[in-house]
Amino acid sequence: MTAKILVTGGTGTLGREVLPLLRATGAAVRVLSRTERPSDGGVEFVAGDLLRGTGIDAAVAGVGTILHLAGDAKGDDVATANLLRAATAAGVGHIVYISVTAAELLPMTYFRAKFAAEQAIAESGIPWTTLRAAQFHDFAPKLVDTMLKSPVLPVLGGVRLQPVHVREVAARMAELTLGAPAGRVPDLVGPEVIGMRELIRDYLALLGKRRALLTVRVPGKAGRVYRAGGNLVTDGADVGELTWADYLAEHRGAVLAG
């Protein structure tokens, strides 16, 4: 492969898993980073900010494919629009995007921005591929980590997830990036449906901590979607193999060492 691949979000949870997979194929990889960084492991870093619209033209110059992994709770649609403007001007031939399952169903900022970004990419005129993935296994642990100082942890009542391992998502994203534009591909979800209470309880047990769990009802349309299982993908999805127990086993050693 001769054309460069630009990766946004290359230093994030998913990006850190994808980069070595791309490099292992011999692909030339460039990462858009908010800060100046030297090349590392054959990966070139270019400073820029998608939300502010700075440095993007330089980042997309000479790029054949963009793997767009950068995302935030706010502004993902704005960042994507800025990226698309630069990519169109540069003649980029393929943009690959990571979205989230049920993006069009849940009226929350993160999901709305993801869905808006999906639509912008599909309407951009640039050949594209979009994968929707379920929440990663670390979704509940990250929530717990932010609230550990409290003796009581809220649990979203009626919320069930299909958590998927980040390595499996990374492998699929690398495959799609190296392939031809495919439009919307099948969603990727984990092999189990697990309630938030169980996820939080299991993670607390891994940490060796006890907390009271307070069920909080999710209001409005979002609550109705979750209670009806509307966020769960039961037909036509690709299903990963690594389970919640696999994730916990991988992290048990790190927790004990810490």
XYZ file of C-alpha atoms in Angstrom:
258
model
C 0.000 0.000 0.000
C 1.487 3.365 -1.062
C -1.182 5.911 -0.094
C -0.993 7.227 3.447
C -3.652 6.449 6.025
C -4.619 9.301 8.336
C -5.937 8.188 11.704
C -7.857 10.601 13.904
C -8.143 9.587 17.546
C -5.013 7.504 17.108
C -3.933 7.990 20.728
C -7.301 6.982 22.195
C -8.502 3.621 23.490
C -9.389 2.252 20.059
C -6.648 4.075 18.176
C -3.886 2.552 20.304
C -5.133 -0.900 19.328
C -5.577 -0.113 15.622
C -2.230 1.560 14.913
C -0.010 -1.522 15.351
C -2.372 -3.551 13.181
C -2.068 -1.051 10.355
C 1.698 -0.736 10.759
C 2.061 -4.527 10.671
C 0.735 -4.493 7.105
C 3.394 -2.018 6.005
C 0.905 0.808 5.595
C 2.167 4.387 5.888
C 0.301 5.827 8.867
C -0.145 9.424 9.979
C -1.955 10.426 13.173
C -3.712 13.728 13.784
C -2.786 14.789 17.314
C -3.738 17.859 19.330
C -0.110 18.319 20.344
C 3.224 18.210 18.532
C 4.792 14.765 18.775
C 7.810 13.143 17.129
C 7.376 10.145 14.854
C 7.172 6.925 16.820
C 7.332 3.336 15.615
C 7.000 4.392 12.009
C 3.914 6.494 12.734
C 3.998 10.171 11.718
C 2.205 12.679 13.958
C 0.714 15.949 12.685
C -0.638 18.553 15.093
C -4.196 19.737 14.559
C -7.584 20.185 16.174
C -10.729 18.897 14.496
C -13.107 21.008 16.574
C -11.205 24.225 15.968
C -10.505 23.308 12.368
C -6.761 23.875 12.679
C -3.993 21.820 11.079
C -6.404 19.585 9.185
C -5.319 20.579 5.671
C -1.736 19.578 6.435
C -2.922 16.335 8.017
C -4.933 15.209 4.974
C -2.331 16.200 2.359
C -1.264 13.151 0.374
C -3.661 10.860 2.230
C -5.621 8.138 0.436
C -7.738 6.874 3.344
C -8.914 8.449 6.589
C -9.731 6.289 9.588
C -11.875 8.595 11.707
C -11.824 7.361 15.295
C -11.796 10.692 17.113
C -14.992 11.359 18.996
C -16.270 13.176 22.029
C -19.515 13.537 23.924
C -19.857 16.964 22.362
C -18.894 18.175 18.926
C -18.319 14.944 17.033
C -20.569 16.229 14.254
C -18.665 19.536 14.066
C -15.286 17.801 14.064
C -16.421 15.452 11.323
C -17.719 18.320 9.181
C -14.350 20.072 9.473
C -12.544 16.876 8.533
C -14.816 16.258 5.548
C -14.242 19.733 4.148
C -10.494 19.222 4.167
C -10.750 15.646 2.884
C -12.925 16.689 -0.045
C -10.497 19.440 -1.039
C -7.570 17.011 -0.801
C -9.264 14.331 -2.919
C -9.227 11.648 -0.224
C -10.518 8.395 -1.687
C -12.017 6.631 1.348
C -13.161 7.585 4.845
C -13.787 4.915 7.475
C -15.833 5.878 10.524
C -16.526 4.280 13.897
C -20.024 4.921 15.209
C -22.166 3.406 17.919
C -25.119 1.020 17.889
C -28.570 2.626 18.111
C -27.111 6.011 17.153
C -30.389 7.223 15.667
C -32.586 5.988 18.525
C -31.205 7.555 21.686
C -31.839 11.298 22.192
C -28.597 11.985 24.027
C -25.822 14.330 22.932
C -23.255 11.616 22.200
C -25.612 9.510 20.095
C -27.060 12.488 18.241
C -23.578 13.710 17.320
C -22.569 10.246 16.138
C -25.658 9.922 13.964
C -25.151 13.411 12.513
C -21.554 12.490 11.698
C -22.720 9.268 10.023
C -25.090 11.236 7.823
C -22.503 13.862 6.943
C -20.037 11.181 5.848
C -22.639 9.374 3.756
C -23.602 12.622 2.028
C -20.048 13.937 1.582
C -19.400 12.471 -1.836
C -16.293 10.710 -0.495
C -16.463 6.892 -0.727
C -17.085 5.695 2.813
C -17.410 2.859 5.269
C -19.153 3.094 8.651
C -19.084 0.508 11.405
C -21.360 0.799 14.401
C -19.969 -0.940 17.472
C -21.480 -1.580 20.882
C -19.937 -0.006 23.973
C -16.499 -1.355 24.869
C -16.089 -3.523 27.948
C -14.447 -0.633 29.786
C -17.580 1.538 29.559
C -18.937 0.580 33.003
C -15.491 0.431 34.672
C -14.721 3.978 33.554
C -18.016 5.175 35.040
C -17.283 3.405 38.311
C -13.759 4.826 38.494
C -15.134 8.376 38.379
C -17.508 7.713 41.295
C -15.481 5.501 43.612
C -15.190 8.174 46.303
C -18.943 7.997 46.829
C -20.397 5.323 49.145
C -23.410 5.020 46.819
C -23.184 4.401 43.073
C -26.134 5.115 40.777
C -27.163 2.344 38.402
C -29.212 3.115 35.310
C -32.302 0.968 35.725
C -33.390 -1.167 32.778
C -30.193 -0.524 30.810
C -28.704 -3.595 29.158
C -25.643 -3.558 26.927
C -23.809 -5.860 24.516
C -20.238 -4.915 25.466
C -17.591 -5.754 22.892
C -13.839 -6.097 23.316
C -11.834 -3.177 21.954
C -9.336 -5.532 20.271
C -12.079 -7.093 18.195
C -13.327 -3.678 17.115
C -9.762 -2.641 16.290
C -9.234 -5.697 14.121
C -12.421 -4.985 12.194
C -11.562 -1.319 11.753
C -8.117 -2.182 10.414
C -9.670 -4.637 7.972
C -12.169 -2.059 6.747
C -9.496 0.616 6.429
C -7.385 -1.586 4.192
C -10.377 -2.663 2.116
C -12.614 -0.978 -0.425
C -15.404 1.437 0.590
C -18.368 -0.632 1.753
C -20.961 1.850 3.068
C -22.723 0.826 6.260
C -21.386 -2.574 7.282
C -22.963 -4.921 9.865
C -22.778 -3.711 13.457
C -20.262 -5.335 15.781
C -21.510 -6.349 19.224
C -20.315 -8.534 22.061
C -21.503 -12.107 22.657
C -23.596 -11.302 25.755
C -26.395 -9.011 26.858
C -25.553 -7.749 30.345
C -27.329 -5.312 32.648
C -25.571 -2.264 34.059
C -26.054 -3.514 37.611
C -24.201 -6.739 36.830
C -21.376 -4.889 35.069
C -20.894 -2.504 37.986
C -21.202 -5.244 40.607
C -18.620 -7.441 38.860
C -16.148 -4.598 38.452
C -16.469 -3.588 42.102
C -15.794 -7.200 43.059
C -12.670 -7.161 40.889
C -11.490 -4.054 42.731
C -12.320 -5.650 46.064
C -14.647 -2.792 46.962
C -18.175 -2.589 48.307
C -20.634 0.143 47.420
C -24.388 0.509 47.758
C -26.049 0.517 44.344
C -28.962 2.902 43.820
C -31.191 2.238 40.817
C -31.972 5.396 38.859
C -34.780 5.349 36.338
C -33.781 6.668 32.912
C -36.461 9.215 31.958
C -38.097 10.076 28.654
C -37.509 8.507 25.261
C -34.069 7.198 26.200
C -35.558 5.273 29.102
C -38.250 3.787 26.888
C -35.655 2.700 24.325
C -33.438 1.057 26.937
C -36.276 -0.685 28.778
C -37.580 -2.085 25.483
C -34.101 -3.263 24.490
C -34.159 -0.985 21.464
C -30.436 -0.332 21.839
C -29.662 -4.033 21.426
C -28.826 -5.398 17.978
C -30.257 -8.879 17.595
C -30.370 -9.351 13.826
C -27.678 -9.024 11.208
C -24.825 -8.021 13.502
C -21.341 -9.474 13.642
C -20.745 -10.900 17.112
C -17.406 -10.880 18.890
C -16.037 -13.819 20.834
C -14.439 -12.200 23.890
C -16.734 -12.033 26.908
C -17.074 -9.772 29.926
C -15.382 -12.491 31.972
C -12.466 -12.452 29.509
C -12.117 -8.685 29.977
C -12.184 -8.979 33.768
C -9.603 -11.769 33.704
C -7.260 -9.622 31.600
C -7.548 -6.726 34.047
C -7.364 -8.713 37.268
C -3.574 -8.862 37.140
C -3.264 -5.127 36.557
C -5.585 -4.364 39.453
C -3.688 -6.667 41.805
C -0.356 -5.173 40.706
C -1.660 -1.660 41.307
